[in-house]
Amino acid sequence: MSRARGPSLIAGSDEAPEGVHPTNKASRISSPGDVVALAALACGGVVGLALLPAILGVRCVRGLYQAGKKICSKDPVLDPDMAQDCDGIWPFSEKPGGGGAQQFPEGTKRLAGYVKMSDGVRIAVDVLLPPCAQGADGTFHPVPCVVHMARYWRAWEMRWPIRELLNRGEPWDFLLGPWKSALLESGFAVVSADVRGAGASGGVQSVVWSPRETQDTLELIDFIVGVNQPAGRQPWSDGQVALFGVSYDAGAAVRAAAHKHPAVKAVVASFLFGDIWRELFPGGIMNRWFLQSWCNVNSRLDNARLAAIHPFSPLIMKGAAPASSRKQLSRCVSEHRGNWDLMSAAGSIKAIDDPVAIGSGETMTCQNLELFANPLPSLDEPRQSFFYSMSQGKAVLPALAASQLPTLLISGWACVTSGTACAAFSALAGQHWRLLLGPWNHGGVQHVRYCRETKLLKFPKAKAVQEFLLYHMPRQGFAQSSVPAWLASPKPEVHFYVCGASPAWQHSTEWPPKNVVKKQLWLSTSQLTWTKDDLEHEGSTQLPKATASRQLVWGGVSRYSAMIRMMDLVRYKWKASAVAKGRALLFETSVCPTTLAVIGSAVLTLRLRSSKDQDADIFAYLRERPPDGGDLVYITEGALRLSYRREEEAPDHEKAADPHSSDSSMASFGVVPHHSYRRQDIQMLPAEGETTTARLKFFPVAYRFRAGSKIALVIAPDDAAHYAPNPLAGPHPPFICHSTSEQSMLWLPIKEQQLSL
């Protein structure tokens, strides 16, 4: 690994002293905004006290009403073990834990400043030092460092008096603060930096996860460990570095780790996007709601428009924590106006290979952001065209595997990144790899319980990360008394939570787990059947026409909404009226005599007969009809725009994550499809009356159906609440064939001992 120039320390009259430096705790009233905020809060407090009796009365009445409903209603949970549905019951922890402390440990020291990159851009950096790294005489004791590159601000500065109630007056990271607290308790220094074009850093984000951004991470590591630095290694660093991140930040971490910096000893990547097209354009259909919402949030953060985030935000917070003077912060924020507008670019994308203009003046495609096959960009020349000058080496995730770094991947069944986590582990896991797959939404804030109301996370994720890094980067005085059982073996392990009936954590040394095979269900008229003997000689059902209804088959809060509104608890409420009014199709099995565990990605194979429309969308939902016959329970989903149905041979990582079929004669129909999504492969539906085959993949899941329940498949023509409409969908959609000669099937990955159904 070579780079032309290293980072340098910042000096200047209105900037911080050289490098990172101790911060002074802000005075109580430090700006006119504090006065205004305090006055507004005081007025709000008076009004709140006046209304308090009425508020308490309403809450009491509501509580009594809800209690009465529970007493009078039949309990929908027939499995008594479901009462133990808690992700915090982790076999390797003594008791359920939370997300970690809500303030840094007593004695934590915060250093802040700017580090200038080789191209002159200033990167804002916080160095959080545990008490063990601080000497009594003002010197430092070297400790291992955990580096975090933050897209959504490394820390937030609060107004007085709110800041006095949070983290002892120091800036706080609302997303990852508890994780940082756990690392500090273990004696790690935490080095957190705003990526260029965000927070208090300068520069412009020319594209998401740009190679220049990766180079910033590597240059920051150089700064920490003393590569190309006249002053040598930072006095608080022992030369060991781990990379850590969640969501966007996880992408920054693995891209840097793949370049094999000798100081990097481990990597933790949570909710990692590995194939943007298949995660945010599943089936070739843009998840427009999420992309637009995500871009809006980023724009507001990058330009410090707090009131646009929430009208009351300016009353309690000032913005991104400054790294030096406020004048320097304002200059850096002003540079963000040139950030790339992702949504404007995404609006023109119709295929995975469509060129998109980025902020540097170059063009790229969605393929450039894929981590399994797209070669790593070379970082040898600082001014080269990164997206055109690709090395011929491995892609990001294969390069990470080749580095033999201990790697911890974390994802959740209610998150679109679960497929990336499963595929990466299946194809690439080496020694000391661990994969945690929980019942979580994106970011791991919520425990989605499917059959019951969603709860906030109880799993001790911060402790798990703490144990993983402490095991692989031990230091004197903080060695664990015994090796955690889940880390004892050098072999790769996956720990996954099975939802539904008898929910519990399970583990395996491979993915998919042993004894999981594909079993097909045949579609018939309103039915799913385990044998094709029940199929009609001639049978078909027309797909309903698209209605652009925002909530066609469900109400509540979706997995996509909770990616942005993280405290809105996921809740899918079945709308039976969609089927009754002919807006969606419902297929159900007979009653399942025993429990049945589905582990992995289901596949829907449809034999279609064209009508008059050129194109149509398929949205398929795997659901459970509970034993009491109540509302359908949402489990997972898949989608496909039929014009993208053309397939090609699946890459190795997808094959590795796909269990084999129990019916070898029809195995090709159950294999997870890999659509090319290239513009040249777009195919309109054939002429009226002709048939074609389309197959789609569901997001993976681990769910155990209850004894006495039914497996249900819902097929809808659109999801206008989230996905972009199909401009070619019309009033004459195709027919789904389900006859003895033209068969449609739902393939489920099921535990082998349960196949005698």
Short mmCIF file of N, CA, C and O in Angstrom, two decimals, residues 553-653:
data_model
loop_
_atom_site.label_atom_id
_atom_site.label_comp_id
_atom_site.label_asym_id
_atom_site.label_seq_id
_atom_site.Cartn_x
_atom_site.Cartn_y
_atom_site.Cartn_z
N VAL A 553 -51.71 -3.28 0.87
CA VAL A 553 -52.01 -4.53 1.59
C VAL A 553 -51.63 -4.47 3.06
O VAL A 553 -51.80 -5.45 3.77
N TRP A 554 -51.09 -3.36 3.50
CA TRP A 554 -50.70 -3.26 4.91
C TRP A 554 -50.84 -1.81 5.37
O TRP A 554 -50.85 -0.88 4.58
N GLY A 555 -50.94 -1.64 6.68
CA GLY A 555 -50.87 -0.32 7.30
C GLY A 555 -49.81 -0.35 8.38
O GLY A 555 -49.22 -1.38 8.65
N GLY A 556 -49.57 0.77 9.01
CA GLY A 556 -48.58 0.81 10.08
C GLY A 556 -47.25 1.37 9.65
O GLY A 556 -47.17 2.24 8.77
N VAL A 557 -46.18 0.85 10.23
CA VAL A 557 -44.82 1.33 10.00
C VAL A 557 -44.00 0.20 9.38
O VAL A 557 -43.90 -0.89 9.96
N SER A 558 -43.41 0.44 8.22
CA SER A 558 -42.68 -0.60 7.51
C SER A 558 -41.21 -0.64 7.92
O SER A 558 -40.69 0.27 8.57
N ARG A 559 -40.53 -1.69 7.48
CA ARG A 559 -39.08 -1.81 7.70
C ARG A 559 -38.33 -0.66 7.04
O ARG A 559 -37.27 -0.24 7.52
N TYR A 560 -38.88 -0.13 5.95
CA TYR A 560 -38.22 0.97 5.25
C TYR A 560 -38.41 2.29 6.00
O TYR A 560 -37.47 3.09 6.11
N SER A 561 -39.60 2.52 6.52
CA SER A 561 -39.84 3.74 7.28
C SER A 561 -38.92 3.81 8.49
O SER A 561 -38.38 4.87 8.83
N ALA A 562 -38.72 2.66 9.15
CA ALA A 562 -37.90 2.63 10.36
C ALA A 562 -36.41 2.79 10.06
O ALA A 562 -35.62 2.97 10.99
N MET A 563 -36.01 2.73 8.79
CA MET A 563 -34.61 3.01 8.45
C MET A 563 -34.28 4.48 8.65
O MET A 563 -33.13 4.84 8.92
N ILE A 564 -35.30 5.34 8.50
CA ILE A 564 -35.12 6.78 8.68
C ILE A 564 -35.68 7.22 10.03
O ILE A 564 -35.00 7.88 10.81
N ARG A 565 -36.92 6.84 10.30
CA ARG A 565 -37.57 7.19 11.57
C ARG A 565 -37.33 6.04 12.55
O ARG A 565 -38.21 5.21 12.78
N MET A 566 -36.13 6.02 13.10
CA MET A 566 -35.68 4.84 13.82
C MET A 566 -36.45 4.55 15.10
O MET A 566 -36.42 3.43 15.60
N MET A 567 -37.13 5.54 15.65
CA MET A 567 -37.89 5.31 16.87
C MET A 567 -39.36 5.01 16.60
O MET A 567 -40.12 4.77 17.54
N ASP A 568 -39.77 5.02 15.33
CA ASP A 568 -41.11 4.57 14.97
C ASP A 568 -41.08 3.05 14.88
O ASP A 568 -40.43 2.48 13.99
N LEU A 569 -41.76 2.38 15.80
CA LEU A 569 -41.66 0.93 15.90
C LEU A 569 -42.33 0.25 14.70
O LEU A 569 -43.45 0.58 14.32
N VAL A 570 -41.61 -0.72 14.13
CA VAL A 570 -42.11 -1.45 12.97
C VAL A 570 -43.40 -2.17 13.33
O VAL A 570 -43.48 -2.88 14.34
N ARG A 571 -44.41 -2.01 12.51
CA ARG A 571 -45.69 -2.68 12.74
C ARG A 571 -46.43 -2.80 11.42
O ARG A 571 -46.80 -1.81 10.80
N TYR A 572 -46.60 -4.03 10.96
CA TYR A 572 -47.34 -4.30 9.73
C TYR A 572 -48.76 -4.73 10.10
O TYR A 572 -48.95 -5.73 10.78
N LYS A 573 -49.73 -3.97 9.68
CA LYS A 573 -51.13 -4.28 9.94
C LYS A 573 -51.79 -4.71 8.64
O LYS A 573 -51.90 -3.95 7.68
N TRP A 574 -52.24 -5.97 8.62
CA TRP A 574 -52.81 -6.57 7.41
C TRP A 574 -54.12 -5.88 7.02
O TRP A 574 -54.99 -5.63 7.85
N LYS A 575 -54.24 -5.59 5.71
CA LYS A 575 -55.46 -5.01 5.17
C LYS A 575 -56.18 -6.07 4.34
O LYS A 575 -55.90 -6.23 3.15
N ALA A 576 -57.09 -6.78 4.99
CA ALA A 576 -57.81 -7.85 4.30
C ALA A 576 -58.65 -7.30 3.15
O ALA A 576 -58.97 -8.02 2.20
N SER A 577 -59.01 -6.03 3.22
CA SER A 577 -59.85 -5.44 2.18
C SER A 577 -59.16 -5.44 0.82
O SER A 577 -59.82 -5.42 -0.22
N ALA A 578 -57.82 -5.48 0.80
CA ALA A 578 -57.10 -5.49 -0.47
C ALA A 578 -57.44 -6.72 -1.28
O ALA A 578 -57.61 -6.65 -2.52
N VAL A 579 -57.55 -7.87 -0.62
CA VAL A 579 -57.93 -9.11 -1.31
C VAL A 579 -59.41 -9.10 -1.63
O VAL A 579 -59.84 -9.47 -2.73
N ALA A 580 -60.22 -8.67 -0.68
CA ALA A 580 -61.67 -8.65 -0.88
C ALA A 580 -62.07 -7.77 -2.07
O ALA A 580 -63.02 -8.09 -2.79
N LYS A 581 -61.33 -6.69 -2.29
CA LYS A 581 -61.63 -5.78 -3.39
C LYS A 581 -60.88 -6.11 -4.68
O LYS A 581 -60.93 -5.35 -5.64
N GLY A 582 -60.13 -7.23 -4.66
CA GLY A 582 -59.43 -7.65 -5.86
C GLY A 582 -58.17 -6.87 -6.17
O GLY A 582 -57.69 -6.88 -7.31
N ARG A 583 -57.60 -6.20 -5.18
CA ARG A 583 -56.39 -5.41 -5.41
C ARG A 583 -55.12 -6.20 -5.13
O ARG A 583 -54.01 -5.73 -5.38
N ALA A 584 -55.26 -7.39 -4.55
CA ALA A 584 -54.12 -8.26 -4.25
C ALA A 584 -54.61 -9.70 -4.29
O ALA A 584 -55.81 -9.98 -4.16
N LEU A 585 -53.67 -10.63 -4.45
CA LEU A 585 -53.98 -12.06 -4.49
C LEU A 585 -53.48 -12.72 -3.21
O LEU A 585 -52.43 -12.35 -2.69
N LEU A 586 -54.22 -13.70 -2.72
CA LEU A 586 -53.87 -14.42 -1.50
C LEU A 586 -53.90 -15.92 -1.77
O LEU A 586 -54.89 -16.45 -2.27
N PHE A 587 -52.78 -16.59 -1.43
CA PHE A 587 -52.68 -18.04 -1.53
C PHE A 587 -52.30 -18.57 -0.15
O PHE A 587 -51.35 -18.05 0.47
N GLU A 588 -52.99 -19.61 0.32
CA GLU A 588 -52.73 -20.14 1.65
C GLU A 588 -52.64 -21.66 1.62
O GLU A 588 -53.32 -22.32 0.82
N THR A 589 -51.83 -22.20 2.53
CA THR A 589 -51.76 -23.65 2.70
C THR A 589 -52.89 -24.12 3.61
O THR A 589 -53.61 -23.31 4.20
N SER A 590 -52.99 -25.42 3.74
CA SER A 590 -53.83 -25.98 4.80
C SER A 590 -53.08 -25.79 6.12
O SER A 590 -51.93 -25.33 6.15
N VAL A 591 -53.70 -26.17 7.21
CA VAL A 591 -53.10 -25.99 8.53
C VAL A 591 -51.83 -26.82 8.66
O VAL A 591 -51.80 -28.00 8.31
N CYS A 592 -50.77 -26.21 9.17
CA CYS A 592 -49.51 -26.92 9.40
C CYS A 592 -49.65 -27.73 10.70
O CYS A 592 -49.91 -27.15 11.76
N PRO A 593 -49.44 -29.05 10.64
CA PRO A 593 -49.62 -29.87 11.85
C PRO A 593 -48.55 -29.65 12.90
O PRO A 593 -48.78 -29.89 14.09
N THR A 594 -47.36 -29.22 12.47
CA THR A 594 -46.26 -28.99 13.41
C THR A 594 -45.61 -27.65 13.10
O THR A 594 -45.93 -27.00 12.10
N THR A 595 -44.70 -27.25 13.96
CA THR A 595 -43.94 -26.04 13.66
C THR A 595 -43.07 -26.28 12.43
O THR A 595 -42.70 -27.42 12.12
N LEU A 596 -42.74 -25.21 11.75
CA LEU A 596 -41.95 -25.31 10.52
C LEU A 596 -41.04 -24.09 10.44
O LEU A 596 -41.52 -22.96 10.45
N ALA A 597 -39.73 -24.33 10.39
CA ALA A 597 -38.75 -23.24 10.38
C ALA A 597 -38.27 -22.95 8.97
O ALA A 597 -37.78 -23.84 8.27
N VAL A 598 -38.43 -21.69 8.54
CA VAL A 598 -37.90 -21.21 7.27
C VAL A 598 -36.65 -20.41 7.56
O VAL A 598 -36.70 -19.42 8.30
N ILE A 599 -35.51 -20.82 6.99
CA ILE A 599 -34.22 -20.18 7.29
C ILE A 599 -33.49 -19.90 5.98
O ILE A 599 -32.97 -20.81 5.34
N GLY A 600 -33.49 -18.64 5.57
CA GLY A 600 -32.82 -18.25 4.34
C GLY A 600 -33.75 -17.48 3.43
O GLY A 600 -34.75 -16.90 3.87
N SER A 601 -33.45 -17.49 2.14
CA SER A 601 -34.22 -16.72 1.15
C SER A 601 -35.19 -17.62 0.40
O SER A 601 -34.78 -18.59 -0.25
N ALA A 602 -36.48 -17.29 0.47
CA ALA A 602 -37.48 -17.98 -0.33
C ALA A 602 -37.39 -17.50 -1.77
O ALA A 602 -36.86 -16.41 -2.06
N VAL A 603 -37.92 -18.30 -2.70
CA VAL A 603 -37.92 -17.97 -4.12
C VAL A 603 -39.32 -18.21 -4.67
O VAL A 603 -39.94 -19.24 -4.38
N LEU A 604 -39.81 -17.27 -5.45
CA LEU A 604 -41.11 -17.40 -6.11
C LEU A 604 -40.88 -17.55 -7.61
O LEU A 604 -40.28 -16.67 -8.23
N THR A 605 -41.33 -18.68 -8.16
CA THR A 605 -41.22 -18.94 -9.59
C THR A 605 -42.62 -18.85 -10.19
O THR A 605 -43.51 -19.63 -9.83
N LEU A 606 -42.82 -17.90 -11.09
CA LEU A 606 -44.13 -17.67 -11.67
C LEU A 606 -44.11 -17.97 -13.17
O LEU A 606 -43.21 -17.52 -13.90
N ARG A 607 -45.09 -18.73 -13.59
CA ARG A 607 -45.33 -18.93 -15.02
C ARG A 607 -46.42 -17.95 -15.41
O ARG A 607 -47.54 -17.97 -14.86
N LEU A 608 -46.12 -17.05 -16.33
CA LEU A 608 -47.01 -15.94 -16.67
C LEU A 608 -47.52 -16.05 -18.10
O LEU A 608 -46.76 -16.44 -19.01
N ARG A 609 -48.78 -15.70 -18.29
CA ARG A 609 -49.37 -15.59 -19.63
C ARG A 609 -49.73 -14.14 -19.88
O ARG A 609 -50.47 -13.52 -19.10
N SER A 610 -49.19 -13.59 -20.93
CA SER A 610 -49.34 -12.16 -21.20
C SER A 610 -50.78 -11.80 -21.55
O SER A 610 -51.52 -12.58 -22.16
N SER A 611 -51.13 -10.58 -21.16
CA SER A 611 -52.37 -9.97 -21.61
C SER A 611 -51.97 -8.88 -22.60
O SER A 611 -51.22 -9.14 -23.53
N LYS A 612 -52.37 -7.65 -22.38
CA LYS A 612 -52.05 -6.58 -23.33
C LYS A 612 -50.94 -5.65 -22.85
O LYS A 612 -50.36 -4.92 -23.65
N ASP A 613 -50.65 -5.65 -21.52
CA ASP A 613 -49.65 -4.73 -20.99
C ASP A 613 -48.24 -5.17 -21.35
O ASP A 613 -47.94 -6.38 -21.39
N GLN A 614 -47.36 -4.19 -21.54
CA GLN A 614 -45.97 -4.49 -21.85
C GLN A 614 -45.15 -4.87 -20.63
O GLN A 614 -44.15 -5.57 -20.73
N ASP A 615 -45.58 -4.40 -19.46
CA ASP A 615 -44.77 -4.60 -18.27
C ASP A 615 -45.68 -4.59 -17.05
O ASP A 615 -46.83 -4.11 -17.11
N ALA A 616 -45.17 -5.10 -15.93
CA ALA A 616 -45.90 -5.10 -14.66
C ALA A 616 -44.90 -5.35 -13.55
O ALA A 616 -43.79 -5.84 -13.78
N ASP A 617 -45.29 -4.98 -12.33
CA ASP A 617 -44.47 -5.23 -11.15
C ASP A 617 -45.13 -6.30 -10.30
O ASP A 617 -46.37 -6.39 -10.22
N ILE A 618 -44.29 -7.09 -9.64
CA ILE A 618 -44.76 -8.11 -8.70
C ILE A 618 -44.17 -7.79 -7.33
O ILE A 618 -42.95 -7.67 -7.17
N PHE A 619 -45.03 -7.63 -6.34
CA PHE A 619 -44.61 -7.51 -4.94
C PHE A 619 -45.19 -8.71 -4.20
O PHE A 619 -46.41 -8.88 -4.13
N ALA A 620 -44.30 -9.55 -3.68
CA ALA A 620 -44.72 -10.78 -3.02
C ALA A 620 -44.36 -10.72 -1.54
O ALA A 620 -43.25 -10.32 -1.18
N TYR A 621 -45.31 -11.14 -0.70
CA TYR A 621 -45.13 -11.09 0.75
C TYR A 621 -45.36 -12.48 1.33
O TYR A 621 -46.41 -13.09 1.10
N LEU A 622 -44.37 -12.98 2.07
CA LEU A 622 -44.52 -14.23 2.80
C LEU A 622 -45.12 -13.89 4.16
O LEU A 622 -44.60 -13.04 4.89
N ARG A 623 -46.24 -14.58 4.50
CA ARG A 623 -46.96 -14.25 5.72
C ARG A 623 -47.40 -15.54 6.42
O ARG A 623 -47.34 -16.63 5.85
N GLU A 624 -47.86 -15.36 7.64
CA GLU A 624 -48.40 -16.47 8.41
C GLU A 624 -49.82 -16.14 8.85
O GLU A 624 -50.08 -15.04 9.35
N ARG A 625 -50.73 -17.11 8.64
CA ARG A 625 -52.07 -17.00 9.20
C ARG A 625 -52.03 -17.67 10.57
O ARG A 625 -51.80 -18.86 10.67
N PRO A 626 -52.21 -16.92 11.67
CA PRO A 626 -52.04 -17.50 13.00
C PRO A 626 -53.06 -18.60 13.27
O PRO A 626 -54.10 -18.69 12.60
N PRO A 627 -52.79 -19.46 14.25
CA PRO A 627 -53.71 -20.57 14.54
C PRO A 627 -55.13 -20.14 14.85
O PRO A 627 -56.07 -20.91 14.62
N ASP A 628 -55.31 -18.94 15.39
CA ASP A 628 -56.67 -18.50 15.72
C ASP A 628 -57.38 -17.89 14.51
O ASP A 628 -58.52 -17.42 14.63
N GLY A 629 -56.73 -17.93 13.34
CA GLY A 629 -57.36 -17.41 12.13
C GLY A 629 -57.37 -15.91 12.02
O GLY A 629 -58.08 -15.36 11.18
N GLY A 630 -56.58 -15.23 12.83
CA GLY A 630 -56.56 -13.77 12.85
C GLY A 630 -55.84 -13.16 11.66
O GLY A 630 -55.60 -13.82 10.63
N ASP A 631 -55.48 -11.89 11.79
CA ASP A 631 -54.82 -11.17 10.70
C ASP A 631 -53.50 -11.81 10.33
O ASP A 631 -52.78 -12.35 11.18
N LEU A 632 -53.14 -11.72 9.05
CA LEU A 632 -51.88 -12.25 8.57
C LEU A 632 -50.70 -11.54 9.22
O LEU A 632 -50.73 -10.33 9.44
N VAL A 633 -49.66 -12.31 9.51
CA VAL A 633 -48.43 -11.79 10.11
C VAL A 633 -47.39 -11.61 9.01
O VAL A 633 -47.07 -12.56 8.29
N TYR A 634 -46.86 -10.41 8.89
CA TYR A 634 -45.80 -10.12 7.90
C TYR A 634 -44.51 -10.81 8.32
O TYR A 634 -44.10 -10.76 9.48
N ILE A 635 -43.82 -11.45 7.34
CA ILE A 635 -42.54 -12.11 7.63
C ILE A 635 -41.43 -11.52 6.77
O ILE A 635 -40.43 -11.02 7.27
N THR A 636 -41.58 -11.55 5.46
CA THR A 636 -40.56 -10.98 4.57
C THR A 636 -41.20 -10.71 3.22
O THR A 636 -42.38 -11.01 3.00
N GLU A 637 -40.43 -10.18 2.29
CA GLU A 637 -40.98 -9.79 0.99
C GLU A 637 -39.93 -9.84 -0.11
O GLU A 637 -38.72 -9.89 0.16
N GLY A 638 -40.39 -9.81 -1.34
CA GLY A 638 -39.53 -9.72 -2.52
C GLY A 638 -40.27 -8.98 -3.61
O GLY A 638 -41.49 -8.81 -3.56
N ALA A 639 -39.54 -8.51 -4.62
CA ALA A 639 -40.16 -7.72 -5.68
C ALA A 639 -39.44 -7.97 -7.00
O ALA A 639 -38.26 -8.36 -7.02
N LEU A 640 -40.15 -7.73 -8.10
CA LEU A 640 -39.55 -7.83 -9.43
C LEU A 640 -40.35 -7.02 -10.42
O LEU A 640 -41.58 -7.14 -10.49
N ARG A 641 -39.66 -6.19 -11.20
CA ARG A 641 -40.25 -5.58 -12.39
C ARG A 641 -40.06 -6.59 -13.52
O ARG A 641 -38.93 -6.98 -13.82
N LEU A 642 -41.15 -7.02 -14.13
CA LEU A 642 -41.09 -8.17 -15.04
C LEU A 642 -40.19 -7.94 -16.24
O LEU A 642 -39.65 -8.89 -16.81
N SER A 643 -40.00 -6.70 -16.65
CA SER A 643 -39.10 -6.44 -17.77
C SER A 643 -37.64 -6.71 -17.42
O SER A 643 -36.79 -6.77 -18.31
N TYR A 644 -37.33 -6.91 -16.12
CA TYR A 644 -35.97 -7.24 -15.68
C TYR A 644 -35.83 -8.73 -15.36
O TYR A 644 -34.90 -9.12 -14.66
N ARG A 645 -36.72 -9.57 -15.88
CA ARG A 645 -36.75 -10.98 -15.47
C ARG A 645 -35.60 -11.81 -16.03
O ARG A 645 -35.37 -12.93 -15.59
N ARG A 646 -34.88 -11.30 -17.01
CA ARG A 646 -33.79 -12.09 -17.60
C ARG A 646 -32.73 -12.38 -16.57
O ARG A 646 -32.28 -11.49 -15.85
N GLU A 647 -32.29 -13.63 -16.52
CA GLU A 647 -31.32 -14.07 -15.52
C GLU A 647 -29.99 -14.42 -16.17
O GLU A 647 -29.90 -14.66 -17.38
N GLU A 648 -28.96 -14.46 -15.33
CA GLU A 648 -27.66 -14.96 -15.73
C GLU A 648 -27.12 -15.81 -14.59
O GLU A 648 -27.71 -15.87 -13.51
N GLU A 649 -26.02 -16.49 -14.83
CA GLU A 649 -25.49 -17.37 -13.79
C GLU A 649 -25.15 -16.56 -12.55
O GLU A 649 -24.53 -15.50 -12.61
N ALA A 650 -25.59 -17.08 -11.42
CA ALA A 650 -25.37 -16.39 -10.15
C ALA A 650 -23.89 -16.40 -9.78
O ALA A 650 -23.19 -17.39 -10.03
N PRO A 651 -23.38 -15.32 -9.19
CA PRO A 651 -21.99 -15.30 -8.72
C PRO A 651 -21.81 -16.26 -7.55
O PRO A 651 -22.77 -16.70 -6.92
N ASP A 652 -20.56 -16.55 -7.25
CA ASP A 652 -20.25 -17.56 -6.23
C ASP A 652 -20.83 -17.22 -4.87
O ASP A 652 -21.27 -18.11 -4.14
N HIS A 653 -20.82 -15.95 -4.49
CA HIS A 653 -21.30 -15.62 -3.15
C HIS A 653 -22.80 -15.86 -3.01
O HIS A 653 -23.27 -16.20 -1.91
#
